Coordinates of C-alpha atoms in Angstrom, one line a residue:
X24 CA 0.0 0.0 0.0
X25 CA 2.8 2.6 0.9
X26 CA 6.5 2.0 -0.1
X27 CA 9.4 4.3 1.7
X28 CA 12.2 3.8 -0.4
X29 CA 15.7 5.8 0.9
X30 CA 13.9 8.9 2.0
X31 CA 16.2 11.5 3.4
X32 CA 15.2 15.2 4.8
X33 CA 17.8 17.7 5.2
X34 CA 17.7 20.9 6.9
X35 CA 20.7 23.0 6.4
X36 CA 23.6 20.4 7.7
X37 CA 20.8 18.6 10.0
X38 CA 19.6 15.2 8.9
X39 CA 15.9 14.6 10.1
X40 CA 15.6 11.9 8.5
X41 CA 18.1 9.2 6.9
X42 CA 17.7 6.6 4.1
X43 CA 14.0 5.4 5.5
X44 CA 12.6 2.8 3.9
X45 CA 9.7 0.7 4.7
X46 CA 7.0 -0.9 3.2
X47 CA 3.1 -0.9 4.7
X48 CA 0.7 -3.2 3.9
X49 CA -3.2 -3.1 3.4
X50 CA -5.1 -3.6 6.5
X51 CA -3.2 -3.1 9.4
X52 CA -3.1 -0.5 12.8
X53 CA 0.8 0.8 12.1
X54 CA 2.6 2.2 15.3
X55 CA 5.4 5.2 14.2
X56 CA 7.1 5.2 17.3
X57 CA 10.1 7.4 18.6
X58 CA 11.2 9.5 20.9
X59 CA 10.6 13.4 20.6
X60 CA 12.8 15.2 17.5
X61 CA 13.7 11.5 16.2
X62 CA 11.6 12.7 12.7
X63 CA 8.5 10.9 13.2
X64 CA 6.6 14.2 12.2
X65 CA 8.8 14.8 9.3
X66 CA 8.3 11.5 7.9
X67 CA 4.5 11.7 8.4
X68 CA 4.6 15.0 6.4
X69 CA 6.8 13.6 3.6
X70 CA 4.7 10.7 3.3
X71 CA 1.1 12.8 2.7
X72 CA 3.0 14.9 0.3
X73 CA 3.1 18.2 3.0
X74 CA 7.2 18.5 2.7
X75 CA 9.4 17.7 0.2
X76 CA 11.9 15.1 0.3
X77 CA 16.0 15.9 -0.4
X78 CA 16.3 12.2 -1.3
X79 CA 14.6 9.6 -1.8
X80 CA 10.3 8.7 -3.2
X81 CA 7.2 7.7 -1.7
X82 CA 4.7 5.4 -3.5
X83 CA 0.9 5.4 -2.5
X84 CA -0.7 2.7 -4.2
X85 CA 1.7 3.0 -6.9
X86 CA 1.2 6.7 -6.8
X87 CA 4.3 8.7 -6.2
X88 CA 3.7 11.6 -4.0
X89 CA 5.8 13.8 -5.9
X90 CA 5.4 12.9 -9.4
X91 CA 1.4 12.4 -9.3
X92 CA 0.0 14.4 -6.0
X93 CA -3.7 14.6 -6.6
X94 CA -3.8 10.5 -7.2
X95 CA -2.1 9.6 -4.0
X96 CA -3.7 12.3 -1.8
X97 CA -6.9 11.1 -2.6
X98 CA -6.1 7.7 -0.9
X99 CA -5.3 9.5 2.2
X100 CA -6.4 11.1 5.2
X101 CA -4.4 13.0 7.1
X102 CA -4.7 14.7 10.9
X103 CA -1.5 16.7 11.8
X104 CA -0.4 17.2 15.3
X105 CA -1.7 20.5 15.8
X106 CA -5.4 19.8 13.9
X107 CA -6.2 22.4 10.8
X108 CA -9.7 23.1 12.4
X109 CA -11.5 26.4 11.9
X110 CA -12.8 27.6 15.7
X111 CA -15.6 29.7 14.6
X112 CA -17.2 27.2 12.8
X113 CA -19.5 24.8 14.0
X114 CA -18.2 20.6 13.1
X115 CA -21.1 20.2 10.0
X116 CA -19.4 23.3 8.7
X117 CA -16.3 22.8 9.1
X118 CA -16.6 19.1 7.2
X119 CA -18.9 20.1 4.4
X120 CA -16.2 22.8 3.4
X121 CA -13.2 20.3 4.2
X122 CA -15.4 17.9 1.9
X123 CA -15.9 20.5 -0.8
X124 CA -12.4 21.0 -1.3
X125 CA -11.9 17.0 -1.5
X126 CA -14.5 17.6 -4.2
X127 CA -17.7 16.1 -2.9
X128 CA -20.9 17.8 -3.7
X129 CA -24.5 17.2 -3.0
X130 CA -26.0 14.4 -1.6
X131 CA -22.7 12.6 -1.2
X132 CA -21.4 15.2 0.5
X133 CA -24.0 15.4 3.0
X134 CA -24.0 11.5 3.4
X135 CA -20.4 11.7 4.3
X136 CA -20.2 14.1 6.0
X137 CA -23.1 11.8 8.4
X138 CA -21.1 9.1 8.1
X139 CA -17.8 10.4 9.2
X140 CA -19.6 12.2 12.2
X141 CA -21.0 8.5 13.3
X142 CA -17.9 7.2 12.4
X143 CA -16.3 9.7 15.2
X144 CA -19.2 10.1 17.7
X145 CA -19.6 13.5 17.1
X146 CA -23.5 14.4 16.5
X147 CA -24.5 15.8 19.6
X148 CA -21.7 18.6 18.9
X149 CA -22.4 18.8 15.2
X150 CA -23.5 22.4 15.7
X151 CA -21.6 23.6 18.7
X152 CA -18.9 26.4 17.7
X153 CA -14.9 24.1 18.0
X154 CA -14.0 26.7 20.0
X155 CA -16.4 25.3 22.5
X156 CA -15.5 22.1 22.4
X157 CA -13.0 20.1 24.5
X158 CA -9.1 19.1 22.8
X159 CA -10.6 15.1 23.0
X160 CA -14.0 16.6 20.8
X161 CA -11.8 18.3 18.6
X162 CA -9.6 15.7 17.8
X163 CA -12.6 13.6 17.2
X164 CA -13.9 16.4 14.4
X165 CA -10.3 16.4 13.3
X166 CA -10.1 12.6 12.5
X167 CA -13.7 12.9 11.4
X168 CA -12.4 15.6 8.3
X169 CA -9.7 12.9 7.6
X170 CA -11.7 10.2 6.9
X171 CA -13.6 12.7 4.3
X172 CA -13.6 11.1 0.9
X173 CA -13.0 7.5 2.1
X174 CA -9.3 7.3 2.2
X175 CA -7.7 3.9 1.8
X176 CA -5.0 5.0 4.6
X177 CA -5.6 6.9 8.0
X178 CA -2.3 9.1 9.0
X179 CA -2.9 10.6 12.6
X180 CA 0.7 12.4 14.4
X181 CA 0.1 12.4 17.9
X182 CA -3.2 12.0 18.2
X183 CA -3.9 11.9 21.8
X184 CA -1.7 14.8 22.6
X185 CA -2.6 16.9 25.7
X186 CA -5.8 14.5 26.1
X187 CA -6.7 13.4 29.8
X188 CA -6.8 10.0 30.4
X189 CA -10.9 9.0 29.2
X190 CA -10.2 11.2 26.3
X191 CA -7.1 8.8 25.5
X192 CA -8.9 5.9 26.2
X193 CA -11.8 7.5 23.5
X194 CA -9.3 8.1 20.8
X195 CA -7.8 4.4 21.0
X196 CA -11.2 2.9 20.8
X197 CA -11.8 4.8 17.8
X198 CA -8.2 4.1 16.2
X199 CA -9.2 0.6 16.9
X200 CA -12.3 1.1 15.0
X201 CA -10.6 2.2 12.3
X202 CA -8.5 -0.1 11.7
X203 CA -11.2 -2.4 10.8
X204 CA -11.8 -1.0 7.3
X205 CA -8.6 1.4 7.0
X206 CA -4.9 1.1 7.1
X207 CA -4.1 3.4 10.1
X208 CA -0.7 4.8 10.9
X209 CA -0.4 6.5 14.1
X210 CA 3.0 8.6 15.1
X211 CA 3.5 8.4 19.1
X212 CA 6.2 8.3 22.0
X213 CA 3.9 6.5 24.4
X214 CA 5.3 3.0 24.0
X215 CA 1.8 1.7 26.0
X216 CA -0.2 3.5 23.7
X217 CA 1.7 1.7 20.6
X218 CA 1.5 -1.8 22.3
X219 CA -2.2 -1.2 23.0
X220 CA -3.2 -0.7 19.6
X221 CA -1.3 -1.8 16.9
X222 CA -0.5 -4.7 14.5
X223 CA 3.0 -3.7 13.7
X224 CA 5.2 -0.9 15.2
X225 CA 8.1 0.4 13.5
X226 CA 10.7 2.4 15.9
X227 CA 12.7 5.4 14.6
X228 CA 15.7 7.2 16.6
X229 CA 18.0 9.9 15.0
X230 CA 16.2 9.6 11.8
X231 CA 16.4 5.9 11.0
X232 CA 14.2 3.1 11.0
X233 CA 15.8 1.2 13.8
X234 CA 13.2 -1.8 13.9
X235 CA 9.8 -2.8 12.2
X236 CA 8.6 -5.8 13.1
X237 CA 5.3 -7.1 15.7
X238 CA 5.3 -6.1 19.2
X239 CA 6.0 -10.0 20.1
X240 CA 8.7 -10.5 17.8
X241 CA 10.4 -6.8 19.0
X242 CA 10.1 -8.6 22.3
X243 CA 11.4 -11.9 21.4
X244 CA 14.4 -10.3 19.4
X245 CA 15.8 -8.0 22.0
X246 CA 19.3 -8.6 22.7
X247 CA 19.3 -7.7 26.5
X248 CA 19.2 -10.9 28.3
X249 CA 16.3 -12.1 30.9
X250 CA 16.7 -11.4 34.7
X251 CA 16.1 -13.7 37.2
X252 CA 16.7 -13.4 40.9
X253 CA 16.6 -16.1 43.9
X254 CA 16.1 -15.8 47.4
X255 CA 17.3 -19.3 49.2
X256 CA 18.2 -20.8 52.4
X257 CA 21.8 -21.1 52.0
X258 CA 25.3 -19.3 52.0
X259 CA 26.6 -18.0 48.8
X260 CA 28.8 -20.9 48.2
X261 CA 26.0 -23.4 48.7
X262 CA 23.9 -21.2 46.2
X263 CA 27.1 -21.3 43.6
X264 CA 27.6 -24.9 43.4
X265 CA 24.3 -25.5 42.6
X266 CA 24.5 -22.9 40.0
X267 CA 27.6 -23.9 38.1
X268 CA 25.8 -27.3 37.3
X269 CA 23.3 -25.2 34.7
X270 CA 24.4 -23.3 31.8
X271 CA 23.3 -20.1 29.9
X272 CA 23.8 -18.1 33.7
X273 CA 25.9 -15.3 33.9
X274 CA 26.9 -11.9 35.8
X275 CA 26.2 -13.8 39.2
X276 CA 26.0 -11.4 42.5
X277 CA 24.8 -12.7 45.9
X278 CA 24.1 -10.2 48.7
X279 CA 23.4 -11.7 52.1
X280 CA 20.1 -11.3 54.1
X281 CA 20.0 -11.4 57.9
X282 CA 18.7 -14.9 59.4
X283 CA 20.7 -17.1 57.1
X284 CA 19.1 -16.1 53.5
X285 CA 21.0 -15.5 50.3
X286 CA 19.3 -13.3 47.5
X287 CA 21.1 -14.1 44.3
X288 CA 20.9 -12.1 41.0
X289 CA 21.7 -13.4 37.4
X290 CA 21.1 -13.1 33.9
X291 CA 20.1 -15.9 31.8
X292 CA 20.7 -16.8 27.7
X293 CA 18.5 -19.0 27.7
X294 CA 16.3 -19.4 24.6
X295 CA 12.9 -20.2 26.7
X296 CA 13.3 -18.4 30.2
X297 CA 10.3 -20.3 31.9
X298 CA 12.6 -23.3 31.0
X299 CA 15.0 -22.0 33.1
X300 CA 12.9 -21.5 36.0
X301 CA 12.0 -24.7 35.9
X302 CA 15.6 -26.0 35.9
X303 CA 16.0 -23.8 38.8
X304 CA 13.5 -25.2 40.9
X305 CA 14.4 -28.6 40.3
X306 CA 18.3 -28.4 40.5
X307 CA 17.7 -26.8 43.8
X308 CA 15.4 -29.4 45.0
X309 CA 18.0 -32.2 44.0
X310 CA 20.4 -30.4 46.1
X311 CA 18.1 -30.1 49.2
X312 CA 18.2 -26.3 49.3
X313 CA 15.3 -24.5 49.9
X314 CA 13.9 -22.3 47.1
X315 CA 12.1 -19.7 49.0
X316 CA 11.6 -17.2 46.1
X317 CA 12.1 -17.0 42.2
X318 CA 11.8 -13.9 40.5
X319 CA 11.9 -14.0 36.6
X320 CA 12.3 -10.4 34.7
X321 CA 11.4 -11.0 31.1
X322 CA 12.5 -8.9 28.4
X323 CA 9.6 -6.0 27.4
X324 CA 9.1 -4.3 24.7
X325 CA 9.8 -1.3 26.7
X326 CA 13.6 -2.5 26.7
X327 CA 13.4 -2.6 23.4
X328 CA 12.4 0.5 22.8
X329 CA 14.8 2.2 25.2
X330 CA 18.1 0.1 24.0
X331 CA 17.4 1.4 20.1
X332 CA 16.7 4.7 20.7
X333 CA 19.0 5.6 23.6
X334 CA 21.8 4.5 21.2
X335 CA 24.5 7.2 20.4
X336 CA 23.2 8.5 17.0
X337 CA 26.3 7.2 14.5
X338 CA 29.2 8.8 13.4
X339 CA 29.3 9.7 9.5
X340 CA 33.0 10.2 9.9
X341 CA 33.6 6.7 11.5
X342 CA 30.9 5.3 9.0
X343 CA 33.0 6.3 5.7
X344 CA 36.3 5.5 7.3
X345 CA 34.7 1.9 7.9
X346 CA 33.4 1.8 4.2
X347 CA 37.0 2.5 3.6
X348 CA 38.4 -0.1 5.2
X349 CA 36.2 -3.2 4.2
X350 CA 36.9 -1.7 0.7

């Protein structure tokens, strides 16, 4: 549905964003996850045609954004960060001019316009001024004037920004929703919010894609091993000779608790952790020790996320010297 092919933004001698490229499929709730200034916003704005690109094309459907504008815009709908809404205006105005402008006229625009205020929850307000609404009813009207024309593909940037927490809860429902006739792509730093709602999540730092993959598989691929920590009925030694009998255990520290207990800390390889555990008990129980506490830290997304993006952002210099070198 939407190819990303080596898309690079320059501002002056700032790179926003560098070589992206991604593919999204039909069907799917996208998380566009980052941290703030890694260039989420900058590639949501490339990608719906808003800013140029230095380097690099877009393809919408087949459709590239540059070369053929009007055919790819009409496939999407777009809410930016801060939404384009007109205060004075009441939501029913407001969407049958957005809806003129996306050329709809008549009776179709007047069923749309219906529809998208359904869609969004948003009747009861229809003739209330914006300016009197709240910031989760104007989102609501904002995602309503995006789905205007009946886009193949939803792009919202930030979309619960500044919402309290019902409003939050409102707008994920509805991205939900969505998501069940649209492909929806939603920029956030909330990793919750991500994990909460979406099929795939791709994760950008310093201007590159750094990950794209499912949340489980984000999980299941992170690099930082599992944790596990014991609390037993033994001295260290005790603890360590029963230890030394498994493998994939490493970076042991014991720290001594008063009435004779040992709380033991340790990281783990092993490919299925609850395997571990179980080894744990058992080698313990062979050894007539008593287990009287087994803690098992498992890998999150949320490590994930933090080991890729707190990453030093690379060195260009050290990048074409090593180009050098393998050459």
């Amino acid at each position: 549905m939407i190819q990303v092919e080596h898309l690079t933004k320059c501002y002056g001698d700032v790179m926003a964003v560098q070589d992206l490229s991604f593919e999204i499929d039909e069907g799917h709730v996208y998380g566009f996850l980052g941290p703030n200034g890694s260039g989420k916003s900058t590639t949501m704005n490339i990608i719906t045609g808003c800013l140029s690109a230095t380097e690099g094309r877009v393809l919408i459907d087949g459709h590239d954004i540059f070369e053929e504008p009007r055919q790819a815009k009409r496939l999407m709908g777009y809410l930016p960060e801060q939404p384009p809404l007109y205060l004075g205006e009441s939501p029913v105005e407001y969407l049958t001019f957005v809806g003129r402008a996306k050329g709809l006229r008549g009776q179709e625009l007047k069923e749309q316009v219906a529809d998208v205020m359904a869609q969004t929850k948003i009747e009861h307000v229809g003739h209330r001024r914006i300016s009197d609404l709240s910031k989760g009813y104007r989102q609501r009207v904002g995602i309503a004037q995006a789905l205007l024309g009946n886009p193949k593909v939803i792009i919202l940037d930030e979309p619960t920004v500044g919402l309290d927490p019902i409003q939050i809860l409102e707008i994920r429902d509805l991205i939900r929703e969505l998501g069940r006739t649209h492909t929806v792509i939603f920029s956030s730093h909330i990793l919750s919010e991500v994990q909460a709602i979406c099929d795939r999540i791709l994760i950008i730092a310093h201007g590159r894609l750094m990950a794209f993959d499912c949340p489980e598989n984000l999980e299941r691929q992170m690099l930082r091993q599992n944790e596990i920590t014991l609390t037993t009925q033994a001295g260290p030694d005790e603890v360590k000779e029963v230890l030394e009998r498994l493998y994939h255990i490493t970076e042991i520290t014991f720290q001594q608790k008063e009435g004779g207990y040992t709380q033991t800390h340790f990281q783990t390889s092993h490919p299925q952790p609850y395997e571990m555990t179980r080894q744990l008990f058992w080698a313990f129980a062979e050894n007539d020790v008593p287990l009287l506490e087994m803690t098992l830290k498992k890998a999150s997304l949320e490590d994930v996320f933090l080991e890729l993006t707190e990453a030093k952002e690379p060195d260009p210099q050290q990048e074409e010297n090593e180009e050098v070198d393998e050459a």
